[in-house]
């Protein structure tokens, strides 16, 4: 219709193969996975619109229907994580800012880490994962982000100026704030570590992703956490900033500082989301195995 109305010269027939695959996967999914999104703006789902779409794109790559369970992170702080995450195949902690609900995100990261549930942290989700690791693996109970606690005993997440200055002081603008100038915005390149999960998913060693954040992984803890099993899977091109972390001993635990949801499309998806959904599918199969075995045993007993 567009070609006809605009009198465009388009003699070649369009190749709709990719779109046909997308439509087939959407209309007839092979299975379903349930993803918990632990955020602080879940009552306004449009705040996570691109995130929800990217997860569905990841499902299309595997012909899977993606059931999104929106969980207010503050509820995790006051509730039982076992109850909150019952029936969930994977956990995603998205971006955000501010103190409200952050401890719930930390609790979500801890739950996924300790129970082998696939975990995907994006921006603030990386911060939550690092704080959990610092407190409960590295033995630093006072660990926090300086966005939350300016005088944290162990500021594992901080402004770059807070861990590059000798005295740890924060550089401020003339108006007394530290906003604006410290923000990392837009597309930036990142080098992926050989042998990492991220590199196996992207299938290349250098990527470019979009950023929007001010606080970073504090390099003063880099060697210590690496010795305890955290892999710095992606770093900035000058190797000064941590862009991705992984836990190699975990079935699927990855967190990134950037926002991969901004570059996902229905046809191509995004390698991190496709990998995350595949991990959720595999976890669902493992989680379902005991129930299937029990049902088979009951059926066998009834037949006998």
PDB file of C-alpha atoms in Angstrom:
ATOM      1  CA  UNK A   1       0.000   0.000   0.000  1.00  0.00           C
ATOM      2  CA  UNK A   2       2.801   2.414   0.901  1.00  0.00           C
ATOM      3  CA  UNK A   3       4.709   1.608  -2.309  1.00  0.00           C
ATOM      4  CA  UNK A   4       1.589   2.158  -4.398  1.00  0.00           C
ATOM      5  CA  UNK A   5       0.479   5.387  -2.740  1.00  0.00           C
ATOM      6  CA  UNK A   6       3.955   6.935  -2.905  1.00  0.00           C
ATOM      7  CA  UNK A   7       4.609   5.613  -6.417  1.00  0.00           C
ATOM      8  CA  UNK A   8       7.884   4.082  -5.305  1.00  0.00           C
ATOM      9  CA  UNK A   9      10.094   2.009  -7.574  1.00  0.00           C
ATOM     10  CA  UNK A  10      10.123  -1.354  -5.806  1.00  0.00           C
ATOM     11  CA  UNK A  11      10.048  -4.079  -8.399  1.00  0.00           C
ATOM     12  CA  UNK A  12      11.762  -6.773  -6.318  1.00  0.00           C
ATOM     13  CA  UNK A  13       9.599  -8.953  -4.112  1.00  0.00           C
ATOM     14  CA  UNK A  14      10.357  -8.347  -0.413  1.00  0.00           C
ATOM     15  CA  UNK A  15      12.012 -11.176   1.484  1.00  0.00           C
ATOM     16  CA  UNK A  16       9.656 -11.808   4.389  1.00  0.00           C
ATOM     17  CA  UNK A  17      11.397 -14.964   5.648  1.00  0.00           C
ATOM     18  CA  UNK A  18      12.558 -13.422   8.920  1.00  0.00           C
ATOM     19  CA  UNK A  19       9.160 -11.887   9.635  1.00  0.00           C
ATOM     20  CA  UNK A  20       7.418 -15.159   8.814  1.00  0.00           C
ATOM     21  CA  UNK A  21       9.652 -16.880  11.370  1.00  0.00           C
ATOM     22  CA  UNK A  22       8.755 -14.222  13.965  1.00  0.00           C
ATOM     23  CA  UNK A  23       5.026 -14.606  13.317  1.00  0.00           C
ATOM     24  CA  UNK A  24       5.218 -18.406  13.482  1.00  0.00           C
ATOM     25  CA  UNK A  25       7.125 -18.286  16.764  1.00  0.00           C
ATOM     26  CA  UNK A  26       4.632 -15.803  18.225  1.00  0.00           C
ATOM     27  CA  UNK A  27       1.535 -17.711  17.119  1.00  0.00           C
ATOM     28  CA  UNK A  28       2.700 -21.219  17.984  1.00  0.00           C
ATOM     29  CA  UNK A  29       5.299 -21.180  20.776  1.00  0.00           C
ATOM     30  CA  UNK A  30       6.754 -24.537  21.775  1.00  0.00           C
ATOM     31  CA  UNK A  31       6.691 -23.781  25.492  1.00  0.00           C
ATOM     32  CA  UNK A  32       6.523 -20.986  28.059  1.00  0.00           C
ATOM     33  CA  UNK A  33       8.979 -19.525  30.553  1.00  0.00           C
ATOM     34  CA  UNK A  34       8.176 -17.275  33.491  1.00  0.00           C
ATOM     35  CA  UNK A  35      10.496 -14.342  34.134  1.00  0.00           C
ATOM     36  CA  UNK A  36      10.409 -12.268  37.326  1.00  0.00           C
ATOM     37  CA  UNK A  37      11.238  -8.588  36.799  1.00  0.00           C
ATOM     38  CA  UNK A  38      12.131  -7.061  40.159  1.00  0.00           C
ATOM     39  CA  UNK A  39      11.842  -3.314  39.802  1.00  0.00           C
ATOM     40  CA  UNK A  40      10.586  -0.248  41.604  1.00  0.00           C
ATOM     41  CA  UNK A  41       8.343   1.171  38.876  1.00  0.00           C
ATOM     42  CA  UNK A  42       6.336  -1.972  38.110  1.00  0.00           C
ATOM     43  CA  UNK A  43       3.021  -0.198  38.656  1.00  0.00           C
ATOM     44  CA  UNK A  44       3.982   1.891  35.595  1.00  0.00           C
ATOM     45  CA  UNK A  45       4.900  -0.881  33.149  1.00  0.00           C
ATOM     46  CA  UNK A  46       5.633   1.597  30.364  1.00  0.00           C
ATOM     47  CA  UNK A  47       8.724   2.528  32.382  1.00  0.00           C
ATOM     48  CA  UNK A  48      10.071  -0.909  31.420  1.00  0.00           C
ATOM     49  CA  UNK A  49       8.471  -1.087  27.972  1.00  0.00           C
ATOM     50  CA  UNK A  50      11.694  -1.709  26.035  1.00  0.00           C
ATOM     51  CA  UNK A  51      12.739  -4.302  28.611  1.00  0.00           C
ATOM     52  CA  UNK A  52       9.537  -6.301  28.300  1.00  0.00           C
ATOM     53  CA  UNK A  53       9.781  -6.214  24.502  1.00  0.00           C
ATOM     54  CA  UNK A  54      13.428  -7.347  24.554  1.00  0.00           C
ATOM     55  CA  UNK A  55      12.503 -10.318  26.751  1.00  0.00           C
ATOM     56  CA  UNK A  56       9.749 -11.284  24.329  1.00  0.00           C
ATOM     57  CA  UNK A  57      12.214 -10.961  21.448  1.00  0.00           C
ATOM     58  CA  UNK A  58      14.471 -13.382  23.309  1.00  0.00           C
ATOM     59  CA  UNK A  59      11.545 -15.765  23.520  1.00  0.00           C
ATOM     60  CA  UNK A  60      10.884 -15.501  19.778  1.00  0.00           C
ATOM     61  CA  UNK A  61      14.457 -16.644  19.104  1.00  0.00           C
ATOM     62  CA  UNK A  62      13.598 -19.959  20.783  1.00  0.00           C
ATOM     63  CA  UNK A  63       9.874 -20.164  19.907  1.00  0.00           C
ATOM     64  CA  UNK A  64       8.992 -19.605  23.558  1.00  0.00           C
ATOM     65  CA  UNK A  65       6.180 -17.608  25.090  1.00  0.00           C
ATOM     66  CA  UNK A  66       7.531 -15.292  27.800  1.00  0.00           C
ATOM     67  CA  UNK A  67       5.303 -14.775  30.816  1.00  0.00           C
ATOM     68  CA  UNK A  68       6.417 -11.646  32.679  1.00  0.00           C
ATOM     69  CA  UNK A  69       5.855 -11.519  36.416  1.00  0.00           C
ATOM     70  CA  UNK A  70       6.257  -7.940  37.631  1.00  0.00           C
ATOM     71  CA  UNK A  71       7.493  -7.814  41.240  1.00  0.00           C
ATOM     72  CA  UNK A  72       7.804  -4.654  43.307  1.00  0.00           C
ATOM     73  CA  UNK A  73      11.296  -4.825  44.793  1.00  0.00           C
ATOM     74  CA  UNK A  74      10.113  -3.349  48.103  1.00  0.00           C
ATOM     75  CA  UNK A  75       7.892  -6.406  48.590  1.00  0.00           C
ATOM     76  CA  UNK A  76      10.963  -8.629  48.560  1.00  0.00           C
ATOM     77  CA  UNK A  77      12.411  -6.660  51.463  1.00  0.00           C
ATOM     78  CA  UNK A  78       9.424  -7.481  53.665  1.00  0.00           C
ATOM     79  CA  UNK A  79       8.406 -10.833  52.194  1.00  0.00           C
ATOM     80  CA  UNK A  80       9.783 -14.342  51.909  1.00  0.00           C
ATOM     81  CA  UNK A  81      11.815 -14.687  48.677  1.00  0.00           C
ATOM     82  CA  UNK A  82      10.827 -18.354  48.438  1.00  0.00           C
ATOM     83  CA  UNK A  83       7.187 -17.310  48.219  1.00  0.00           C
ATOM     84  CA  UNK A  84       7.816 -14.298  45.992  1.00  0.00           C
ATOM     85  CA  UNK A  85       9.802 -16.297  43.429  1.00  0.00           C
ATOM     86  CA  UNK A  86       7.762 -19.483  43.524  1.00  0.00           C
ATOM     87  CA  UNK A  87       7.298 -20.886  40.015  1.00  0.00           C
ATOM     88  CA  UNK A  88       9.785 -18.483  38.460  1.00  0.00           C
ATOM     89  CA  UNK A  89      12.273 -19.701  35.833  1.00  0.00           C
ATOM     90  CA  UNK A  90      14.624 -16.710  35.894  1.00  0.00           C
ATOM     91  CA  UNK A  91      15.097 -13.351  37.610  1.00  0.00           C
ATOM     92  CA  UNK A  92      15.896 -10.001  36.025  1.00  0.00           C
ATOM     93  CA  UNK A  93      16.753  -6.852  37.978  1.00  0.00           C
ATOM     94  CA  UNK A  94      16.526  -3.775  35.724  1.00  0.00           C
ATOM     95  CA  UNK A  95      17.923  -0.269  35.881  1.00  0.00           C
ATOM     96  CA  UNK A  96      16.801   2.433  38.263  1.00  0.00           C
ATOM     97  CA  UNK A  97      18.118   4.864  40.814  1.00  0.00           C
ATOM     98  CA  UNK A  98      17.640   5.944  44.401  1.00  0.00           C
ATOM     99  CA  UNK A  99      17.406   4.156  47.724  1.00  0.00           C
ATOM    100  CA  UNK A 100      13.798   2.940  47.594  1.00  0.00           C
ATOM    101  CA  UNK A 101      13.601  -0.754  46.793  1.00  0.00           C
ATOM    102  CA  UNK A 102      17.348  -1.249  46.383  1.00  0.00           C
ATOM    103  CA  UNK A 103      17.647  -3.762  49.229  1.00  0.00           C
ATOM    104  CA  UNK A 104      14.917  -5.796  47.563  1.00  0.00           C
ATOM    105  CA  UNK A 105      17.009  -5.916  44.402  1.00  0.00           C
ATOM    106  CA  UNK A 106      20.018  -7.038  46.431  1.00  0.00           C
ATOM    107  CA  UNK A 107      17.869  -9.775  47.985  1.00  0.00           C
ATOM    108  CA  UNK A 108      16.717 -10.877  44.517  1.00  0.00           C
ATOM    109  CA  UNK A 109      20.317 -11.141  43.325  1.00  0.00           C
ATOM    110  CA  UNK A 110      21.245 -13.135  46.422  1.00  0.00           C
ATOM    111  CA  UNK A 111      18.312 -15.510  45.983  1.00  0.00           C
ATOM    112  CA  UNK A 112      19.241 -16.196  42.357  1.00  0.00           C
ATOM    113  CA  UNK A 113      22.925 -16.631  43.195  1.00  0.00           C
ATOM    114  CA  UNK A 114      22.397 -19.025  46.100  1.00  0.00           C
ATOM    115  CA  UNK A 115      19.728 -21.166  44.411  1.00  0.00           C
ATOM    116  CA  UNK A 116      21.133 -21.380  40.911  1.00  0.00           C
ATOM    117  CA  UNK A 117      18.277 -19.445  39.302  1.00  0.00           C
ATOM    118  CA  UNK A 118      19.288 -17.672  36.059  1.00  0.00           C
ATOM    119  CA  UNK A 119      19.984 -14.020  36.837  1.00  0.00           C
ATOM    120  CA  UNK A 120      20.277 -11.028  34.514  1.00  0.00           C
ATOM    121  CA  UNK A 121      21.172  -7.668  36.048  1.00  0.00           C
ATOM    122  CA  UNK A 122      21.028  -4.470  34.019  1.00  0.00           C
ATOM    123  CA  UNK A 123      22.729  -1.294  35.268  1.00  0.00           C
ATOM    124  CA  UNK A 124      21.266  -1.046  38.797  1.00  0.00           C
ATOM    125  CA  UNK A 125      20.883  -4.814  38.611  1.00  0.00           C
ATOM    126  CA  UNK A 126      24.671  -5.061  38.305  1.00  0.00           C
ATOM    127  CA  UNK A 127      25.060  -2.808  41.340  1.00  0.00           C
ATOM    128  CA  UNK A 128      22.695  -5.015  43.343  1.00  0.00           C
ATOM    129  CA  UNK A 129      24.593  -8.157  42.347  1.00  0.00           C
ATOM    130  CA  UNK A 130      27.941  -6.620  43.302  1.00  0.00           C
ATOM    131  CA  UNK A 131      26.629  -5.450  46.688  1.00  0.00           C
ATOM    132  CA  UNK A 132      25.228  -8.917  47.418  1.00  0.00           C
ATOM    133  CA  UNK A 133      28.520 -10.575  46.440  1.00  0.00           C
ATOM    134  CA  UNK A 134      30.477  -8.144  48.590  1.00  0.00           C
ATOM    135  CA  UNK A 135      28.300  -8.699  51.654  1.00  0.00           C
ATOM    136  CA  UNK A 136      27.682 -12.429  51.476  1.00  0.00           C
ATOM    137  CA  UNK A 137      30.670 -13.848  49.605  1.00  0.00           C
ATOM    138  CA  UNK A 138      33.491 -11.391  50.277  1.00  0.00           C
ATOM    139  CA  UNK A 139      32.481 -10.908  53.914  1.00  0.00           C
ATOM    140  CA  UNK A 140      31.963  -7.140  53.726  1.00  0.00           C
ATOM    141  CA  UNK A 141      28.689  -6.499  55.600  1.00  0.00           C
ATOM    142  CA  UNK A 142      29.097  -2.745  55.264  1.00  0.00           C
ATOM    143  CA  UNK A 143      29.288  -2.877  51.462  1.00  0.00           C
ATOM    144  CA  UNK A 144      26.975  -0.607  49.538  1.00  0.00           C
ATOM    145  CA  UNK A 145      26.702   1.865  46.688  1.00  0.00           C
ATOM    146  CA  UNK A 146      27.547   5.457  47.553  1.00  0.00           C
ATOM    147  CA  UNK A 147      24.376   6.387  45.709  1.00  0.00           C
ATOM    148  CA  UNK A 148      22.577   4.789  48.657  1.00  0.00           C
ATOM    149  CA  UNK A 149      25.054   5.350  51.492  1.00  0.00           C
ATOM    150  CA  UNK A 150      27.563   8.148  50.962  1.00  0.00           C
ATOM    151  CA  UNK A 151      29.690   6.989  53.885  1.00  0.00           C
ATOM    152  CA  UNK A 152      29.569   3.248  53.146  1.00  0.00           C
ATOM    153  CA  UNK A 153      32.388   1.337  54.853  1.00  0.00           C
ATOM    154  CA  UNK A 154      33.015  -0.554  51.619  1.00  0.00           C
ATOM    155  CA  UNK A 155      31.813   1.525  48.649  1.00  0.00           C
ATOM    156  CA  UNK A 156      31.888  -1.278  46.084  1.00  0.00           C
ATOM    157  CA  UNK A 157      29.796   0.866  43.718  1.00  0.00           C
ATOM    158  CA  UNK A 158      30.774   4.527  43.500  1.00  0.00           C
ATOM    159  CA  UNK A 159      31.355   7.540  41.296  1.00  0.00           C
ATOM    160  CA  UNK A 160      34.637   7.258  39.416  1.00  0.00           C
ATOM    161  CA  UNK A 161      35.941  10.288  41.285  1.00  0.00           C
ATOM    162  CA  UNK A 162      35.278   8.565  44.613  1.00  0.00           C
ATOM    163  CA  UNK A 163      37.711   5.750  43.934  1.00  0.00           C
ATOM    164  CA  UNK A 164      40.242   7.580  41.788  1.00  0.00           C
ATOM    165  CA  UNK A 165      40.807  10.445  44.212  1.00  0.00           C
ATOM    166  CA  UNK A 166      43.448   9.664  46.830  1.00  0.00           C
ATOM    167  CA  UNK A 167      41.252  10.733  49.740  1.00  0.00           C
ATOM    168  CA  UNK A 168      38.096   9.224  48.261  1.00  0.00           C
ATOM    169  CA  UNK A 169      36.413  12.617  48.137  1.00  0.00           C
ATOM    170  CA  UNK A 170      33.821  13.360  45.469  1.00  0.00           C
ATOM    171  CA  UNK A 171      34.502  16.164  43.019  1.00  0.00           C
ATOM    172  CA  UNK A 172      31.562  18.564  42.882  1.00  0.00           C
ATOM    173  CA  UNK A 173      30.378  21.291  40.582  1.00  0.00           C
ATOM    174  CA  UNK A 174      30.144  24.902  41.646  1.00  0.00           C
ATOM    175  CA  UNK A 175      26.462  24.453  42.526  1.00  0.00           C
ATOM    176  CA  UNK A 176      27.382  21.786  45.107  1.00  0.00           C
ATOM    177  CA  UNK A 177      26.064  18.808  43.140  1.00  0.00           C
ATOM    178  CA  UNK A 178      27.891  15.936  41.496  1.00  0.00           C
ATOM    179  CA  UNK A 179      25.298  15.387  38.757  1.00  0.00           C
ATOM    180  CA  UNK A 180      25.643  15.776  35.030  1.00  0.00           C
ATOM    181  CA  UNK A 181      29.348  15.694  34.368  1.00  0.00           C
ATOM    182  CA  UNK A 182      29.771  12.204  35.756  1.00  0.00           C
ATOM    183  CA  UNK A 183      26.996  10.696  33.633  1.00  0.00           C
ATOM    184  CA  UNK A 184      28.036   8.146  31.009  1.00  0.00           C
ATOM    185  CA  UNK A 185      25.643   8.479  28.094  1.00  0.00           C
ATOM    186  CA  UNK A 186      25.252   6.907  24.690  1.00  0.00           C
ATOM    187  CA  UNK A 187      26.915   4.099  22.798  1.00  0.00           C
ATOM    188  CA  UNK A 188      30.342   3.010  24.021  1.00  0.00           C
ATOM    189  CA  UNK A 189      32.594   0.110  23.122  1.00  0.00           C
ATOM    190  CA  UNK A 190      33.428  -2.751  25.449  1.00  0.00           C
ATOM    191  CA  UNK A 191      35.962  -5.572  25.180  1.00  0.00           C
ATOM    192  CA  UNK A 192      34.725  -9.036  26.161  1.00  0.00           C
ATOM    193  CA  UNK A 193      37.007 -11.451  27.974  1.00  0.00           C
ATOM    194  CA  UNK A 194      37.929 -14.647  26.169  1.00  0.00           C
ATOM    195  CA  UNK A 195      36.142 -17.672  27.642  1.00  0.00           C
ATOM    196  CA  UNK A 196      33.338 -15.587  29.141  1.00  0.00           C
ATOM    197  CA  UNK A 197      29.637 -16.324  28.795  1.00  0.00           C
ATOM    198  CA  UNK A 198      29.110 -12.869  27.289  1.00  0.00           C
ATOM    199  CA  UNK A 199      31.662 -13.482  24.544  1.00  0.00           C
ATOM    200  CA  UNK A 200      30.104 -16.833  23.673  1.00  0.00           C
ATOM    201  CA  UNK A 201      26.711 -15.121  23.330  1.00  0.00           C
ATOM    202  CA  UNK A 202      27.849 -12.104  21.307  1.00  0.00           C
ATOM    203  CA  UNK A 203      30.310 -14.212  19.259  1.00  0.00           C
ATOM    204  CA  UNK A 204      32.755 -11.342  19.026  1.00  0.00           C
ATOM    205  CA  UNK A 205      35.322  -9.722  21.260  1.00  0.00           C
ATOM    206  CA  UNK A 206      34.306  -6.040  20.953  1.00  0.00           C
ATOM    207  CA  UNK A 207      30.734  -4.787  21.280  1.00  0.00           C
ATOM    208  CA  UNK A 208      29.031  -1.405  21.425  1.00  0.00           C
ATOM    209  CA  UNK A 209      26.111  -0.782  23.791  1.00  0.00           C
ATOM    210  CA  UNK A 210      24.219   2.218  25.120  1.00  0.00           C
ATOM    211  CA  UNK A 211      24.839   3.603  28.599  1.00  0.00           C
ATOM    212  CA  UNK A 212      22.991   5.868  30.997  1.00  0.00           C
ATOM    213  CA  UNK A 213      24.476   5.873  34.483  1.00  0.00           C
ATOM    214  CA  UNK A 214      26.821   7.646  36.862  1.00  0.00           C
ATOM    215  CA  UNK A 215      27.923   4.998  39.363  1.00  0.00           C
ATOM    216  CA  UNK A 216      30.462   2.304  38.489  1.00  0.00           C
ATOM    217  CA  UNK A 217      32.043  -0.847  39.874  1.00  0.00           C
ATOM    218  CA  UNK A 218      34.784   0.332  42.261  1.00  0.00           C
ATOM    219  CA  UNK A 219      38.110  -0.862  40.856  1.00  0.00           C
ATOM    220  CA  UNK A 220      39.605  -1.050  44.343  1.00  0.00           C
ATOM    221  CA  UNK A 221      37.655  -4.321  44.810  1.00  0.00           C
ATOM    222  CA  UNK A 222      38.341  -5.785  41.395  1.00  0.00           C
ATOM    223  CA  UNK A 223      41.196  -8.167  42.269  1.00  0.00           C
ATOM    224  CA  UNK A 224      39.631  -9.236  45.556  1.00  0.00           C
ATOM    225  CA  UNK A 225      36.310 -10.193  43.986  1.00  0.00           C
ATOM    226  CA  UNK A 226      38.015 -11.915  41.056  1.00  0.00           C
ATOM    227  CA  UNK A 227      39.934 -14.079  43.520  1.00  0.00           C
ATOM    228  CA  UNK A 228      36.597 -15.084  45.086  1.00  0.00           C
ATOM    229  CA  UNK A 229      35.087 -16.212  41.788  1.00  0.00           C
ATOM    230  CA  UNK A 230      33.600 -13.130  40.133  1.00  0.00           C
ATOM    231  CA  UNK A 231      34.621 -12.792  36.493  1.00  0.00           C
ATOM    232  CA  UNK A 232      35.019  -9.307  35.055  1.00  0.00           C
ATOM    233  CA  UNK A 233      33.657 -10.472  31.717  1.00  0.00           C
ATOM    234  CA  UNK A 234      33.683  -7.132  29.925  1.00  0.00           C
ATOM    235  CA  UNK A 235      35.730  -3.969  30.367  1.00  0.00           C
ATOM    236  CA  UNK A 236      35.941  -0.586  28.686  1.00  0.00           C
ATOM    237  CA  UNK A 237      38.432  -0.288  25.841  1.00  0.00           C
ATOM    238  CA  UNK A 238      40.952   1.353  28.162  1.00  0.00           C
ATOM    239  CA  UNK A 239      40.332  -1.512  30.652  1.00  0.00           C
ATOM    240  CA  UNK A 240      39.556   1.005  33.394  1.00  0.00           C
ATOM    241  CA  UNK A 241      35.820   0.321  33.832  1.00  0.00           C
ATOM    242  CA  UNK A 242      34.010  -2.953  34.495  1.00  0.00           C
ATOM    243  CA  UNK A 243      31.125  -3.368  32.049  1.00  0.00           C
ATOM    244  CA  UNK A 244      30.016  -6.981  32.686  1.00  0.00           C
ATOM    245  CA  UNK A 245      30.329  -9.418  35.560  1.00  0.00           C
ATOM    246  CA  UNK A 246      29.640 -13.152  35.645  1.00  0.00           C
ATOM    247  CA  UNK A 247      29.753 -15.991  38.148  1.00  0.00           C
ATOM    248  CA  UNK A 248      31.301 -18.938  36.265  1.00  0.00           C
ATOM    249  CA  UNK A 249      30.271 -21.420  38.969  1.00  0.00           C
ATOM    250  CA  UNK A 250      26.609 -20.457  38.518  1.00  0.00           C
ATOM    251  CA  UNK A 251      24.432 -21.951  35.728  1.00  0.00           C
ATOM    252  CA  UNK A 252      23.724 -18.467  34.279  1.00  0.00           C
ATOM    253  CA  UNK A 253      24.553 -15.305  36.207  1.00  0.00           C
ATOM    254  CA  UNK A 254      25.388 -12.186  34.215  1.00  0.00           C
ATOM    255  CA  UNK A 255      25.052  -8.473  34.895  1.00  0.00           C
ATOM    256  CA  UNK A 256      25.958  -5.553  32.655  1.00  0.00           C
ATOM    257  CA  UNK A 257      26.422  -1.843  33.236  1.00  0.00           C
ATOM    258  CA  UNK A 258      24.829  -0.865  29.918  1.00  0.00           C
ATOM    259  CA  UNK A 259      21.259  -1.222  28.571  1.00  0.00           C
ATOM    260  CA  UNK A 260      21.068  -3.996  25.949  1.00  0.00           C
ATOM    261  CA  UNK A 261      17.268  -3.722  25.758  1.00  0.00           C
ATOM    262  CA  UNK A 262      17.680  -0.536  23.701  1.00  0.00           C
ATOM    263  CA  UNK A 263      19.161  -2.423  20.736  1.00  0.00           C
ATOM    264  CA  UNK A 264      16.844  -5.448  20.605  1.00  0.00           C
ATOM    265  CA  UNK A 265      14.513  -6.057  17.641  1.00  0.00           C
ATOM    266  CA  UNK A 266      11.818  -8.709  16.964  1.00  0.00           C
ATOM    267  CA  UNK A 267      13.734 -10.258  14.070  1.00  0.00           C
ATOM    268  CA  UNK A 268      17.256 -10.159  15.478  1.00  0.00           C
ATOM    269  CA  UNK A 269      16.570 -10.036  19.214  1.00  0.00           C
ATOM    270  CA  UNK A 270      19.639  -9.483  21.370  1.00  0.00           C
ATOM    271  CA  UNK A 271      22.224 -12.140  22.267  1.00  0.00           C
ATOM    272  CA  UNK A 272      22.051 -11.486  26.015  1.00  0.00           C
ATOM    273  CA  UNK A 273      18.262 -11.729  26.126  1.00  0.00           C
ATOM    274  CA  UNK A 274      18.214 -14.792  23.865  1.00  0.00           C
ATOM    275  CA  UNK A 275      20.791 -16.459  26.112  1.00  0.00           C
ATOM    276  CA  UNK A 276      18.871 -15.488  29.244  1.00  0.00           C
ATOM    277  CA  UNK A 277      15.617 -16.947  27.928  1.00  0.00           C
ATOM    278  CA  UNK A 278      17.397 -20.150  26.889  1.00  0.00           C
ATOM    279  CA  UNK A 279      18.796 -20.429  30.436  1.00  0.00           C
ATOM    280  CA  UNK A 280      15.277 -19.945  31.837  1.00  0.00           C
ATOM    281  CA  UNK A 281      14.037 -22.752  29.574  1.00  0.00           C
ATOM    282  CA  UNK A 282      16.802 -25.069  30.784  1.00  0.00           C
ATOM    283  CA  UNK A 283      16.150 -24.191  34.423  1.00  0.00           C
ATOM    284  CA  UNK A 284      12.436 -24.831  33.916  1.00  0.00           C
ATOM    285  CA  UNK A 285      13.236 -28.294  32.545  1.00  0.00           C
ATOM    286  CA  UNK A 286      15.391 -29.094  35.587  1.00  0.00           C
ATOM    287  CA  UNK A 287      12.783 -27.702  37.959  1.00  0.00           C
ATOM    288  CA  UNK A 288      10.042 -29.720  36.261  1.00  0.00           C
ATOM    289  CA  UNK A 289      11.984 -33.011  36.245  1.00  0.00           C
ATOM    290  CA  UNK A 290      11.159 -34.012  39.863  1.00  0.00           C
ATOM    291  CA  UNK A 291       7.463 -33.287  39.307  1.00  0.00           C
ATOM    292  CA  UNK A 292       7.414 -35.332  36.109  1.00  0.00           C
ATOM    293  CA  UNK A 293       9.224 -38.212  37.810  1.00  0.00           C
ATOM    294  CA  UNK A 294       6.764 -38.097  40.704  1.00  0.00           C
ATOM    295  CA  UNK A 295       3.781 -38.044  38.340  1.00  0.00           C
ATOM    296  CA  UNK A 296       5.216 -40.996  36.405  1.00  0.00           C
ATOM    297  CA  UNK A 297       5.721 -42.933  39.629  1.00  0.00           C
ATOM    298  CA  UNK A 298       2.149 -42.200  40.720  1.00  0.00           C
ATOM    299  CA  UNK A 299       0.814 -43.328  37.351  1.00  0.00           C
ATOM    300  CA  UNK A 300       2.888 -46.493  37.488  1.00  0.00           C
ATOM    301  CA  UNK A 301       1.623 -47.261  40.988  1.00  0.00           C
ATOM    302  CA  UNK A 302      -1.957 -46.674  39.971  1.00  0.00           C
ATOM    303  CA  UNK A 303      -1.573 -49.015  36.999  1.00  0.00           C
ATOM    304  CA  UNK A 304      -0.100 -51.703  39.231  1.00  0.00           C
TER     305      UNK A 304
END
